[in-house]
Short mmCIF file of C-alpha atoms in Angstrom, two decimals:
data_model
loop_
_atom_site.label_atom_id
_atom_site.label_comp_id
_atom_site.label_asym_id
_atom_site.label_seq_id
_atom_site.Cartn_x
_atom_site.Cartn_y
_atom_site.Cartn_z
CA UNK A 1 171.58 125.31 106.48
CA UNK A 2 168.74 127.51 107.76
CA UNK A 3 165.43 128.17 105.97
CA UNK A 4 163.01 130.48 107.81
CA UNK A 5 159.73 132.17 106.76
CA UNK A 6 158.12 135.01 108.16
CA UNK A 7 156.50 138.42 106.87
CA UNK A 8 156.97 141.71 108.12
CA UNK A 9 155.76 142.01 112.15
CA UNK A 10 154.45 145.43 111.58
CA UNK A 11 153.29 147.64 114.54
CA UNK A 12 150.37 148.68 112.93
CA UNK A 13 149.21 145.13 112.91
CA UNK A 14 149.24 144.30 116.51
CA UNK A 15 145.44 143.55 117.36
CA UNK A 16 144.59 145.53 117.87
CA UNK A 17 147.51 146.49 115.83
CA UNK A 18 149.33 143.05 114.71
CA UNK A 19 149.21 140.21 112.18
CA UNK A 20 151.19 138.53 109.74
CA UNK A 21 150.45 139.50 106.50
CA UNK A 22 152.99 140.06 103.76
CA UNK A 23 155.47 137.47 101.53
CA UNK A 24 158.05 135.46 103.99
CA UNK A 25 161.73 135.87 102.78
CA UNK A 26 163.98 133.17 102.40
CA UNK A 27 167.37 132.50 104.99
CA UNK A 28 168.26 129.44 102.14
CA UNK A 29 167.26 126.32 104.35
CA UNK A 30 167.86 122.72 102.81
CA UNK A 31 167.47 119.47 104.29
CA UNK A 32 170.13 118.99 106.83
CA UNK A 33 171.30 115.60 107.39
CA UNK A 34 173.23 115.99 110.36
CA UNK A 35 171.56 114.54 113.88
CA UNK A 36 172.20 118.13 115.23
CA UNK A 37 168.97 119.27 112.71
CA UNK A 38 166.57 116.49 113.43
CA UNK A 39 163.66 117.64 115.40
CA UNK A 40 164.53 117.38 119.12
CA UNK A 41 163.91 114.53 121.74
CA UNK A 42 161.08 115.31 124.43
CA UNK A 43 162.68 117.74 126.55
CA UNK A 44 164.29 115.94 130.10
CA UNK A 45 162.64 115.83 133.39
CA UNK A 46 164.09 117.85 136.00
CA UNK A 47 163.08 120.25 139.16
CA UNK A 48 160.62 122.69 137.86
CA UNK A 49 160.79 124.63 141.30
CA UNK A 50 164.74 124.81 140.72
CA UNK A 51 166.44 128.55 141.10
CA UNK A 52 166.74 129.43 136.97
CA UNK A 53 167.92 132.08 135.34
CA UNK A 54 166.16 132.00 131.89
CA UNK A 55 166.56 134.42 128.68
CA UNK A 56 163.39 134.68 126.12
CA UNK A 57 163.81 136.09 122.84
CA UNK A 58 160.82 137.95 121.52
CA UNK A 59 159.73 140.93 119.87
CA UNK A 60 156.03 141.16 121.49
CA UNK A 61 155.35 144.73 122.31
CA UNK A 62 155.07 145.46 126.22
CA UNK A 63 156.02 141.24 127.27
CA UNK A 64 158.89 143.02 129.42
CA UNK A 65 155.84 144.32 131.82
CA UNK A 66 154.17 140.48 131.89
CA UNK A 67 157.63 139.15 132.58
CA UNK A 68 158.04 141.42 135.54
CA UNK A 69 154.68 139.91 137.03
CA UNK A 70 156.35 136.96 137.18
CA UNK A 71 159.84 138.07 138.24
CA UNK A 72 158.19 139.78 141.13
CA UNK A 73 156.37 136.38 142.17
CA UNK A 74 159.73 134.01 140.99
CA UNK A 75 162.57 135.44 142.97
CA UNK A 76 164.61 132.40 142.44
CA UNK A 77 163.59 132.22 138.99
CA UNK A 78 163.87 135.28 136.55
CA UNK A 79 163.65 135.55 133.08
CA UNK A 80 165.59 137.99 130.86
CA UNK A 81 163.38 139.45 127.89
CA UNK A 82 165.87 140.23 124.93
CA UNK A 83 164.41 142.05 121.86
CA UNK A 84 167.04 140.51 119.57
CA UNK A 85 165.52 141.25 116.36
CA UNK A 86 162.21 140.14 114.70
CA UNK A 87 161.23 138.58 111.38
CA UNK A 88 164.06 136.26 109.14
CA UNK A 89 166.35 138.29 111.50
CA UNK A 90 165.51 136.67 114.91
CA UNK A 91 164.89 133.31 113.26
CA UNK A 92 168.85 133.59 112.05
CA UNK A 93 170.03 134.55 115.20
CA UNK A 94 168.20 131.54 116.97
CA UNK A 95 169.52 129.01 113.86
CA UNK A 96 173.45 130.59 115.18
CA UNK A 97 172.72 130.61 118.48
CA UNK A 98 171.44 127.08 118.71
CA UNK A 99 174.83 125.67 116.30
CA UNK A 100 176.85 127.18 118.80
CA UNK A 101 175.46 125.28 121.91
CA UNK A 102 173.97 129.44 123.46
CA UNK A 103 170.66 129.31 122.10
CA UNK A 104 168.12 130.90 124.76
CA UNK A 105 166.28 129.06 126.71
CA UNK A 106 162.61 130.48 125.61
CA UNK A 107 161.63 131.95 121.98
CA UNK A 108 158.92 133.36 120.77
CA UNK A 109 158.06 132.39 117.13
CA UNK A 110 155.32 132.69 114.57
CA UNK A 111 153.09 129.80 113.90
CA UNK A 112 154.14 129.34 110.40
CA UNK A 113 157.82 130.24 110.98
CA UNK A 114 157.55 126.64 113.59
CA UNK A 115 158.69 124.19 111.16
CA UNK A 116 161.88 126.25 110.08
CA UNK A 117 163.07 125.30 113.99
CA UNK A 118 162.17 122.47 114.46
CA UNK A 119 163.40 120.87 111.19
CA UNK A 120 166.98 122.53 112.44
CA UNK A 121 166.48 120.68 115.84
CA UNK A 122 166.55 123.97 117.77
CA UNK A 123 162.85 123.78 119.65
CA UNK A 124 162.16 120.72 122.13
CA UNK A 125 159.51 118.53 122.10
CA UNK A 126 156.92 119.73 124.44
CA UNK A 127 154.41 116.99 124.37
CA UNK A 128 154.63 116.46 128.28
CA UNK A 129 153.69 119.91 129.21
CA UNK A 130 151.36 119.66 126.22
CA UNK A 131 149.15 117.30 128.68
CA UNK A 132 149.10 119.82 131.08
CA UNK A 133 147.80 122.85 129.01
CA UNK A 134 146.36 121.76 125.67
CA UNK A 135 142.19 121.80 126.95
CA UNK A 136 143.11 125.70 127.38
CA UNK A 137 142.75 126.13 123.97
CA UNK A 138 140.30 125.24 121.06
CA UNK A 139 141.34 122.27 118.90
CA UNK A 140 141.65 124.29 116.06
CA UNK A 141 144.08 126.80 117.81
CA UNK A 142 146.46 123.87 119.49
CA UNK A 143 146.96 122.66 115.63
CA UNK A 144 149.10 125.35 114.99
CA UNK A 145 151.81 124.09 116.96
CA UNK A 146 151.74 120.41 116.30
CA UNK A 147 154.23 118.83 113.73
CA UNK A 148 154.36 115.26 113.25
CA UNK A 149 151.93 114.48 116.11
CA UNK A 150 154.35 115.86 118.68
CA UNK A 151 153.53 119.27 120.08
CA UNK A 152 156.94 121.99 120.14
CA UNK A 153 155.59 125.31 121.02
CA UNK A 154 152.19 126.19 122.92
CA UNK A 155 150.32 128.72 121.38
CA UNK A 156 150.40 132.68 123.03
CA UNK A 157 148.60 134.39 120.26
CA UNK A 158 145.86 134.02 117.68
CA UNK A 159 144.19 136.21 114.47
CA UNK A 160 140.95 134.45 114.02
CA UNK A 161 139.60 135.99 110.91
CA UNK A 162 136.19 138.00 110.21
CA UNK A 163 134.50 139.99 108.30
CA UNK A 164 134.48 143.83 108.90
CA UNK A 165 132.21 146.16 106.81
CA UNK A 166 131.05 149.52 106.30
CA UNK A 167 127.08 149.37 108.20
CA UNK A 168 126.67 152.97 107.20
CA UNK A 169 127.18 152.40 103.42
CA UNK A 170 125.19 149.25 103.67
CA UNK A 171 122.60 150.96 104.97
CA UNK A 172 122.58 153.97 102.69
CA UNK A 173 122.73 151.66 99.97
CA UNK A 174 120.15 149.14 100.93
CA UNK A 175 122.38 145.95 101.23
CA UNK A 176 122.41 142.95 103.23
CA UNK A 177 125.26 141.86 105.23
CA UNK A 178 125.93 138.45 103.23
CA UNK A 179 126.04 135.41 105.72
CA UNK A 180 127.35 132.81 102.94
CA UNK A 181 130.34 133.18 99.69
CA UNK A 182 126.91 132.91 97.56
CA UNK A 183 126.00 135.90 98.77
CA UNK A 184 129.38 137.92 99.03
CA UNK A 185 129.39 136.83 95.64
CA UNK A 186 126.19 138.28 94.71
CA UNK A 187 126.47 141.38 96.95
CA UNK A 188 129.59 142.49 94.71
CA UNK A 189 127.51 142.51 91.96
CA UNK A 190 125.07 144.73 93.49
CA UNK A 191 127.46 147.26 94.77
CA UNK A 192 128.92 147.35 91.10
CA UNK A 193 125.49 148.39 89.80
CA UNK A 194 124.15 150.30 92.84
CA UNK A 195 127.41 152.72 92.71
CA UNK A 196 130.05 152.25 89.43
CA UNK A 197 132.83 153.67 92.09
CA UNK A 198 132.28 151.65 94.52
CA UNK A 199 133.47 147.71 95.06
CA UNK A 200 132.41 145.40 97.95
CA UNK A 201 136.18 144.26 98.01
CA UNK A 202 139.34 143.90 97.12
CA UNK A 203 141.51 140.39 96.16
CA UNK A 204 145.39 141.40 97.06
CA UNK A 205 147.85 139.26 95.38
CA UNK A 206 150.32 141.15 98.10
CA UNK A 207 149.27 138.80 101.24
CA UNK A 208 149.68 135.33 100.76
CA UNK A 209 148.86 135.02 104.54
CA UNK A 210 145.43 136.17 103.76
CA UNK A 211 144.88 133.76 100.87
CA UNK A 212 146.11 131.10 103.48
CA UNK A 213 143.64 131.82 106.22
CA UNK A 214 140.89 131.72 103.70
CA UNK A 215 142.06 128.16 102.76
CA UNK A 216 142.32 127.52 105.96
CA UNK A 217 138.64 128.45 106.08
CA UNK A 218 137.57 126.54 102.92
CA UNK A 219 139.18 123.25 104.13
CA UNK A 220 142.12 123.67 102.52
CA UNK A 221 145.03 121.07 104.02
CA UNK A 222 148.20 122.22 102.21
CA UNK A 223 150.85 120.29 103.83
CA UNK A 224 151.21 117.14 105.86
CA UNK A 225 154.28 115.70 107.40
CA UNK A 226 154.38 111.92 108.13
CA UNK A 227 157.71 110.97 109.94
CA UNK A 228 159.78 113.40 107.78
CA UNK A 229 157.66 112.92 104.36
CA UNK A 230 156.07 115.66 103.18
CA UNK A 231 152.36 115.52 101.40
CA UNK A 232 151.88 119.08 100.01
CA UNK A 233 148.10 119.70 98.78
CA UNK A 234 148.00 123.30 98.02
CA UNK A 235 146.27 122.41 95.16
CA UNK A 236 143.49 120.73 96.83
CA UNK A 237 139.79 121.02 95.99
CA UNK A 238 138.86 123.65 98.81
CA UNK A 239 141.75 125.98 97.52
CA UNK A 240 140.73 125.52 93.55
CA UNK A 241 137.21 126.35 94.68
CA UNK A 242 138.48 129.10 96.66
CA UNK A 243 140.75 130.60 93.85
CA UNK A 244 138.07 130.36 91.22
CA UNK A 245 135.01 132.13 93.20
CA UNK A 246 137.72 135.16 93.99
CA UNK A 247 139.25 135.23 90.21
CA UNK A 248 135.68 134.67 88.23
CA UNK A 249 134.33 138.13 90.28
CA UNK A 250 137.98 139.49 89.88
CA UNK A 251 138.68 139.33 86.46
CA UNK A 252 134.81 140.39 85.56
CA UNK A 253 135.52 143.49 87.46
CA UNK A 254 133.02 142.67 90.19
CA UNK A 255 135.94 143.00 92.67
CA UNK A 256 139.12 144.95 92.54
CA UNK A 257 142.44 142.68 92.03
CA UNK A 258 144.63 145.62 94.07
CA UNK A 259 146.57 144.86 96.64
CA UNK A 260 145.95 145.99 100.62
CA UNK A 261 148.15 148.32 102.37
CA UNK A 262 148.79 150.98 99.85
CA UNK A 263 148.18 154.97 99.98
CA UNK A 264 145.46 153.57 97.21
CA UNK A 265 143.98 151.18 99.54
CA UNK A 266 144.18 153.44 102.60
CA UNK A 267 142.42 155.96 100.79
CA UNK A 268 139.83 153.21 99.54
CA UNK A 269 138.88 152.32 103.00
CA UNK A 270 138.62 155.87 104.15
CA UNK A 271 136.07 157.15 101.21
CA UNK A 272 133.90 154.39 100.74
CA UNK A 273 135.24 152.97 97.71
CA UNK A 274 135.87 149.53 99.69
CA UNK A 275 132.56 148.69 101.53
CA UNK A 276 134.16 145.17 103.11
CA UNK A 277 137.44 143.81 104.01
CA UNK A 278 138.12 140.14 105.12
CA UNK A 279 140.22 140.73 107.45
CA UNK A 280 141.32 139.12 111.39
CA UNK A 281 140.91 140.11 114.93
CA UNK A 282 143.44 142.81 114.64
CA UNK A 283 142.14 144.62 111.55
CA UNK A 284 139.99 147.63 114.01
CA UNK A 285 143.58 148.71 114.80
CA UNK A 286 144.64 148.97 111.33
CA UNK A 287 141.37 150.54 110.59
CA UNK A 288 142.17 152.97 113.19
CA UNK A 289 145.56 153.44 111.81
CA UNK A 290 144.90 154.13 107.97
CA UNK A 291 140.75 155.16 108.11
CA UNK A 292 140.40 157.67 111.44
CA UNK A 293 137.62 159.49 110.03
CA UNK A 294 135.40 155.99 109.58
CA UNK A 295 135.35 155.67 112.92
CA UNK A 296 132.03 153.76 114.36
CA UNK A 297 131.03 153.57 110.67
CA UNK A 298 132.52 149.89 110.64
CA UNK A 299 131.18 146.57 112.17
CA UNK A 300 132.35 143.03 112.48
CA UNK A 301 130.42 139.95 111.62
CA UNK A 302 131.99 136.17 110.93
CA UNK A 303 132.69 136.23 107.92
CA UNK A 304 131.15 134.13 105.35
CA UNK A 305 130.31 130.63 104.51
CA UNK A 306 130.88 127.99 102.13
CA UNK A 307 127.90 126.27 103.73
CA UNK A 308 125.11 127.17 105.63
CA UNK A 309 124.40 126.99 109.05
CA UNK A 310 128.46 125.46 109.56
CA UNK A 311 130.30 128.08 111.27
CA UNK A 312 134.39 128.05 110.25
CA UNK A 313 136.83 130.66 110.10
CA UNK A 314 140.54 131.10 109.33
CA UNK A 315 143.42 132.04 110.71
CA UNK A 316 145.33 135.03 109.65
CA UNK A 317 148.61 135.56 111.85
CA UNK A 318 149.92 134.35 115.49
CA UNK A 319 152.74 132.94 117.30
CA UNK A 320 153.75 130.38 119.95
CA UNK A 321 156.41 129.93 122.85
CA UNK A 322 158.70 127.45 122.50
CA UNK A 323 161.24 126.04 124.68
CA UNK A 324 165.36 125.64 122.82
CA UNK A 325 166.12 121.93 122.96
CA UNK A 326 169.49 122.68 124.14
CA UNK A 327 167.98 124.66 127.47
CA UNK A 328 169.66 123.10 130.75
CA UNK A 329 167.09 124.72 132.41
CA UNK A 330 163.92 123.06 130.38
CA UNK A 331 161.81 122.41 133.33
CA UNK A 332 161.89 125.38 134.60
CA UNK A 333 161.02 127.07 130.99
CA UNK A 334 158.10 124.69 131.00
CA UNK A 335 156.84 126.22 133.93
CA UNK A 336 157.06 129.72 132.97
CA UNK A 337 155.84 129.10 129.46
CA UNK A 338 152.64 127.21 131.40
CA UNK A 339 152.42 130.42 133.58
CA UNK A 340 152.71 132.83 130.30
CA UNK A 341 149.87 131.12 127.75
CA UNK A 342 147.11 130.05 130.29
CA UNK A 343 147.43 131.95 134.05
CA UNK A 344 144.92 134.43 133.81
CA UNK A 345 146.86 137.48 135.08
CA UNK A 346 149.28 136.78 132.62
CA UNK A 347 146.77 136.64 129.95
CA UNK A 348 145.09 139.89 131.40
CA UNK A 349 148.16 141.68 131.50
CA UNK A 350 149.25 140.90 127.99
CA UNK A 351 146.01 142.43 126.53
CA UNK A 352 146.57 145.26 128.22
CA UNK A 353 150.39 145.88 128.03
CA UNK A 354 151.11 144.16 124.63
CA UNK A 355 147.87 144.84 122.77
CA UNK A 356 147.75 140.77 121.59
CA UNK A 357 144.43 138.38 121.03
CA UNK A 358 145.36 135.95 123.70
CA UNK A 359 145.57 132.05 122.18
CA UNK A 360 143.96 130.72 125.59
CA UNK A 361 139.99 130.83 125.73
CA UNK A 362 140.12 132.33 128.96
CA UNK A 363 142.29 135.18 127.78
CA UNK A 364 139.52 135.99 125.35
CA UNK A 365 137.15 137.00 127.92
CA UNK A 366 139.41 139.07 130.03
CA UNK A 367 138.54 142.39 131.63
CA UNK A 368 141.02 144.22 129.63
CA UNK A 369 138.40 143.23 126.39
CA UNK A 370 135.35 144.20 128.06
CA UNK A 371 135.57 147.61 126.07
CA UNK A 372 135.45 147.73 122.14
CA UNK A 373 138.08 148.76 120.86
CA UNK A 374 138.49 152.50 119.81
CA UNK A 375 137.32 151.98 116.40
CA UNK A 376 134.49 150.50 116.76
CA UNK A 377 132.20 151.94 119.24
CA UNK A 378 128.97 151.39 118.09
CA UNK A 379 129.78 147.56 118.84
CA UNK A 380 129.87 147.18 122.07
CA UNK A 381 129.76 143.31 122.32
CA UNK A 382 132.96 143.38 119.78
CA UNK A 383 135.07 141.12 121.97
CA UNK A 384 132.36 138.93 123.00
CA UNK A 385 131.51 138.22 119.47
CA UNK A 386 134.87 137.92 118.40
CA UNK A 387 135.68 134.93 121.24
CA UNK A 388 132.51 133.18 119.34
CA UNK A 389 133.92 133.65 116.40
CA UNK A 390 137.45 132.18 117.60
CA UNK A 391 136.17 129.26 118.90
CA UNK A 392 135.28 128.29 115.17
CA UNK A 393 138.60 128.69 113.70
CA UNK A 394 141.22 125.95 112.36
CA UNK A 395 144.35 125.78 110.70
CA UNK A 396 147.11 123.64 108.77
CA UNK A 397 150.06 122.47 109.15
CA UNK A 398 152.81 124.51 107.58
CA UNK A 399 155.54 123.35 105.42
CA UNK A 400 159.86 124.68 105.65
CA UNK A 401 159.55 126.39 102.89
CA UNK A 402 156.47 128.56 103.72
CA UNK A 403 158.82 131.61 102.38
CA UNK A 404 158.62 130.21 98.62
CA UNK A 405 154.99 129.31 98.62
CA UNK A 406 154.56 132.92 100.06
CA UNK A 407 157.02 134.62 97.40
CA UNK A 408 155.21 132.65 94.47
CA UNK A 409 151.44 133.02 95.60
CA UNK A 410 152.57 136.81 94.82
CA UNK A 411 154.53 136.39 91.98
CA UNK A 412 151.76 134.06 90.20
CA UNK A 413 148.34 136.31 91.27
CA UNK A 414 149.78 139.33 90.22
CA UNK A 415 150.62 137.72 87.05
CA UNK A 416 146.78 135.99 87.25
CA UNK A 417 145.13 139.78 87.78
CA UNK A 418 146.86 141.74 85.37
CA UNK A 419 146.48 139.15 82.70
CA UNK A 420 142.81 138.28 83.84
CA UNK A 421 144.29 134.94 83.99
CA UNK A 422 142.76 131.23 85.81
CA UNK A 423 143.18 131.52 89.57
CA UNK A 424 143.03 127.78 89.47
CA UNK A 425 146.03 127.97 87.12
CA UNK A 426 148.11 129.88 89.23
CA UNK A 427 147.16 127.44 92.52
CA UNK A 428 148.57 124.39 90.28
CA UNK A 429 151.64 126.52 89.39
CA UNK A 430 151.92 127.43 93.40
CA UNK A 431 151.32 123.69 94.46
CA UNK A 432 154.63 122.90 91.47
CA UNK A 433 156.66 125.46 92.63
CA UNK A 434 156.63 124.43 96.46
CA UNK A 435 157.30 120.63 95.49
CA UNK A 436 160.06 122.12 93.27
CA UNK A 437 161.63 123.52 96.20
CA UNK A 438 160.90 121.44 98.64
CA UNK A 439 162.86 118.15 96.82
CA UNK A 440 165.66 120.51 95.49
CA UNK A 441 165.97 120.99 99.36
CA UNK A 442 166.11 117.37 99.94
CA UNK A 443 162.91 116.68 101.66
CA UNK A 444 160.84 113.67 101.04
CA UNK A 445 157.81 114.55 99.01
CA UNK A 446 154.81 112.58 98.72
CA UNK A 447 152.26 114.50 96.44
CA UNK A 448 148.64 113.96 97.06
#
C-alpha cells in the first residue's frame, strides 16, 4: 500500500514564491511486507558516460529551461522533463509506476514526502554519489535526505526560516527588533498596549509545516528510524517548551491564534494589524503576492533565539532529487542529478528560471541573487544575509506518516485556540495520535 504526505505546492510560495506549508493528505500507506517495499539496495555501478535517455518527474517551475542546458551539452544523454502531477498526486503516480517495473528514472520529491518512497522501495540508495557531493551543502541541509544512515535523494532546494517584520511600524512605534523568544515574547506585550488593534503575530493552527520548522529550530527531534524501528519524540522537551511560550501569549490574547493565508490574514499584513511574521526564505514573494502596497516597508532579520549568542534556524519547505531504484540507467542519473544540485550554471540558472533557494551553498551566492528581491528594496544585502542565515539551519528526520501528524497538529490547535486550551496538551495528544497510526500501520515503534 502507498502512504504519501505532502501539502499543497502553491505558486505563490515559490521563493520567492514557494514553500510547503499546509496539512499533508493521506494516499492510505501501511507497512508493506513484501521485499518489493523495502528500501532499495545501493544503486549498481555502471558507465556514467553511457548514451541515456532519462525521464524526470517534477513539478519545479521553469526546470525544463535548466534541463535544456544540459541537453545542449549531453547529446548522447537527454533527459525528458514530465510535469506529471504534483502533491499526493505525483507521489501516487511514482508508487504505480514503480509496482509496474516503468517508474522514471529521476523524481523530484519533497523532503518530508522522502520516507513515503523509500519505505515502498521506489528511490535507490545514493550513498556512493553521496561521497561525491555531500561537502556542497551545510550539515544541517544534507539531513534532510538521510534515512537510516543511508543517503536516497540529494537535496535541490531549501526554505531556511527568518524573521520578516514591519521596520516602518517598529519605528513609528518605538520598538526593538527582538533578537531572542524572551523578547518576541515581551515585544507582543508591548504592541498590545502601544496599539489595542495591533498584534506582533499570529500562531496558525492551519500550517503544521510551520510549527515543524520552529521545532526544528527549538531542538525538537520528532522521529528516528533505527533499522526499520521507529522512535517518535514529538513530544519532546524542545517542542513542549515551544508549544507553551506560543499558547501562554495566545490564549492571553497577546498574539492572535488565526490562521495564515486567509482574505483576514492578507488584509492583516497589508494594514498593519500584523507587525511580524515567522516566516522562510520565500515569504518576500508571498508578501509581494497578498501585501503590494507594503512594499520596502518590510525587512528580514534571523529570527529569534532560545539562547543567546547561538544562532539556529528552521526549516520550512524543500525538496530533493532522487534517483528510482528500478532505473537501468542509474549511473547515468547520478551524473545528471550531480550536474543539477551543485554545477554552478545549473544552480544559476535555476534561480533565475525557476525562482527556487538553491540547497547548494554555492547556489546561494549566485549572480541571479545579487538583487533583493522586488519586495524588499530597502534591503539590499537581502540574499547575502539570508545565505548567513542558511548556513545555521537544521532539520529532522521525518516519519511515513507525516500526513497524520500534519492532519492532527490542525485538528488538535484549532481545538487548543478556540478553547484557550494547553498547547502542551495538544503536543502529547499529537505525539499519541502518530504512534496510533504508525503501529496500526505495522511499523515498529519504539517510544522515547
Amino acid at each position: 500500500m502507498v502512504h504519501s504526505i505532502t501539502g499543497p505546492t502553491a505558486f505563490d510560495r515559490r521563493l520567492f514564491l514557494r514553500g510547503v506549508a499546509g496539512a499533508g493528505l493521506a494516499l492510505g500507506l501501511a507497512a508493506c511486507s513484501s521485499d518489493d517495499d523495502e528500501p532499495a539496495a545501493a544503486a549498481p555501478a555502471g558507465d556514467p558516460d553511457a548514451p541515456a535517455k532519462l525521464t524526470f518527474w517534477t513539478w519545479t517551475t521553469g526546470i525544463d529551461k535548466v534541463v535544456a542546458i544540459w541537453n545542449q551539452k549531453n547529446p548522447t544523454q537527454q533527459v525528458t522533463v514530465s510535469a506529471q502531477a504534483q502533491g499526493e498526486e505525483l507521489l501516487t503516480k511514482i508508487v504505480t509506476a514503480h509496482r509496474a517495473g516503468n517508474p522514471p528514472d529521476l523524481i523530484h520529491a519533497e523532503y518530508q514526502a522522502l520516507p513515503v518512497l523509500i519505505t515502498n522501495g521506489v528511490t535507490a540508495d545514493l550513498s556512493g554519489l553521496a561521497t561525491e557531493v555531500k561537502g556542497a551543502f551545510t550539515d544541517g541541509t544534507w539531513g534532510l535526505t538521510s534515512f537510516g544512515g543511508k543517503t536516497y535523494a540529494i537535496p535541490q532546494d531549501i526554505g531556511p526560516m527568518m524573521l520578516y517584520y514591519r521596520s516602518d511600524l517598529f519605528e513609528q512605534l518605538g520598538l526593538t527588533v527582538p533578537k531572542t523568544w524572551d523578547e518576541f515574547g515581551a515585544l507582543a506585550e508591548q504592541v498590545r498596549s502601544k496599539d489595542s488593534k495591533r498584534y506582533l503575530a499570529t500562531f496558525s493552527s492551519g500550517d503544521p509545516g510551520w510549527f515543524a520548522g520552529l521545532a526544528e529550530q527549538a531542538g525538537a527531534n520528532w522521529w528516528a528510524n533505527d533499522n526499520g524501528t521507529w522512535t517518535v519524540s514529538i513530544n519532546d522537551e524542545p517542542t513542549k517548551k515551544l508549544a507553551s511560550f506560543w499558547g501562554d501569549l495566545v490564549n492571553a490574547g497577546t498574539l492572535q491564534g488565526k490562521p495564515m493565508y486567509t482574505p483576514e490574514w492578507n488584509k492583516a499584513m497589508s494594514d498593519g494589524t500584523l507587525l511580524a511574521w515567522p516566516s522562510a526564505i520565500w515569504g518576500a514573494g508571498v508578501l509581494q503576492g497578498v501585501a503590494p502596497t507594503t512594499k520596502g516597508k518590510w525587512s528580514m532579520v534571523p529570527m529569534p533565539q532560545w539562547e543567546a549568542g547561538t544562532p539556529v534556524t528552521g526549516f520550512w519547505g524543500g525538496s530533493a532529487t532522487a534517483i528510482a531504484a528500478k532505473s537501468k540507467q542509474s549511473a547515468q542519473a547520478q551524473k545528471f542529478v550531480k550536474w543539477l544540485n551543485t554545477d554552478p550554471e545549473a544552480l544559476e540558472a535555476f534561480v533565475s528560471f525557476g525562482g527556487i533557494y538553491p540547497a547548494a551553498t554555492a547556489g546561494q551566492t549566485t549572480p541571479a541573487l545579487a538583487k533583493a528581491p522586488a519586495m524588499m528594496p530597502n534591503q539590499p544585502a537581502f540574499f547575502t544575509d539570508a545565505a548567513a542565515i542558511a548556513k545555521t539551519a537544521r532539520g529532522f528526520t521525518w516519519a511515513p506518516n507525516v500526513n497524520v501528524t500534519y492532519s492532527q497538529y490542525s485538528d488538535l490547535f484549532a481545538k487548543a485556540i478556540q478553547s484557550k486550551g494547553d498547547f502542551g496538551a495538544a503536543v502529547d495528544q499529537l505525539q499519541a495520535a502518530s504512534v496510533a497510526d504508525l503501529k496500526k500501520q505495522g511499523f515498529e515503534i519504539k517510544e522515547s
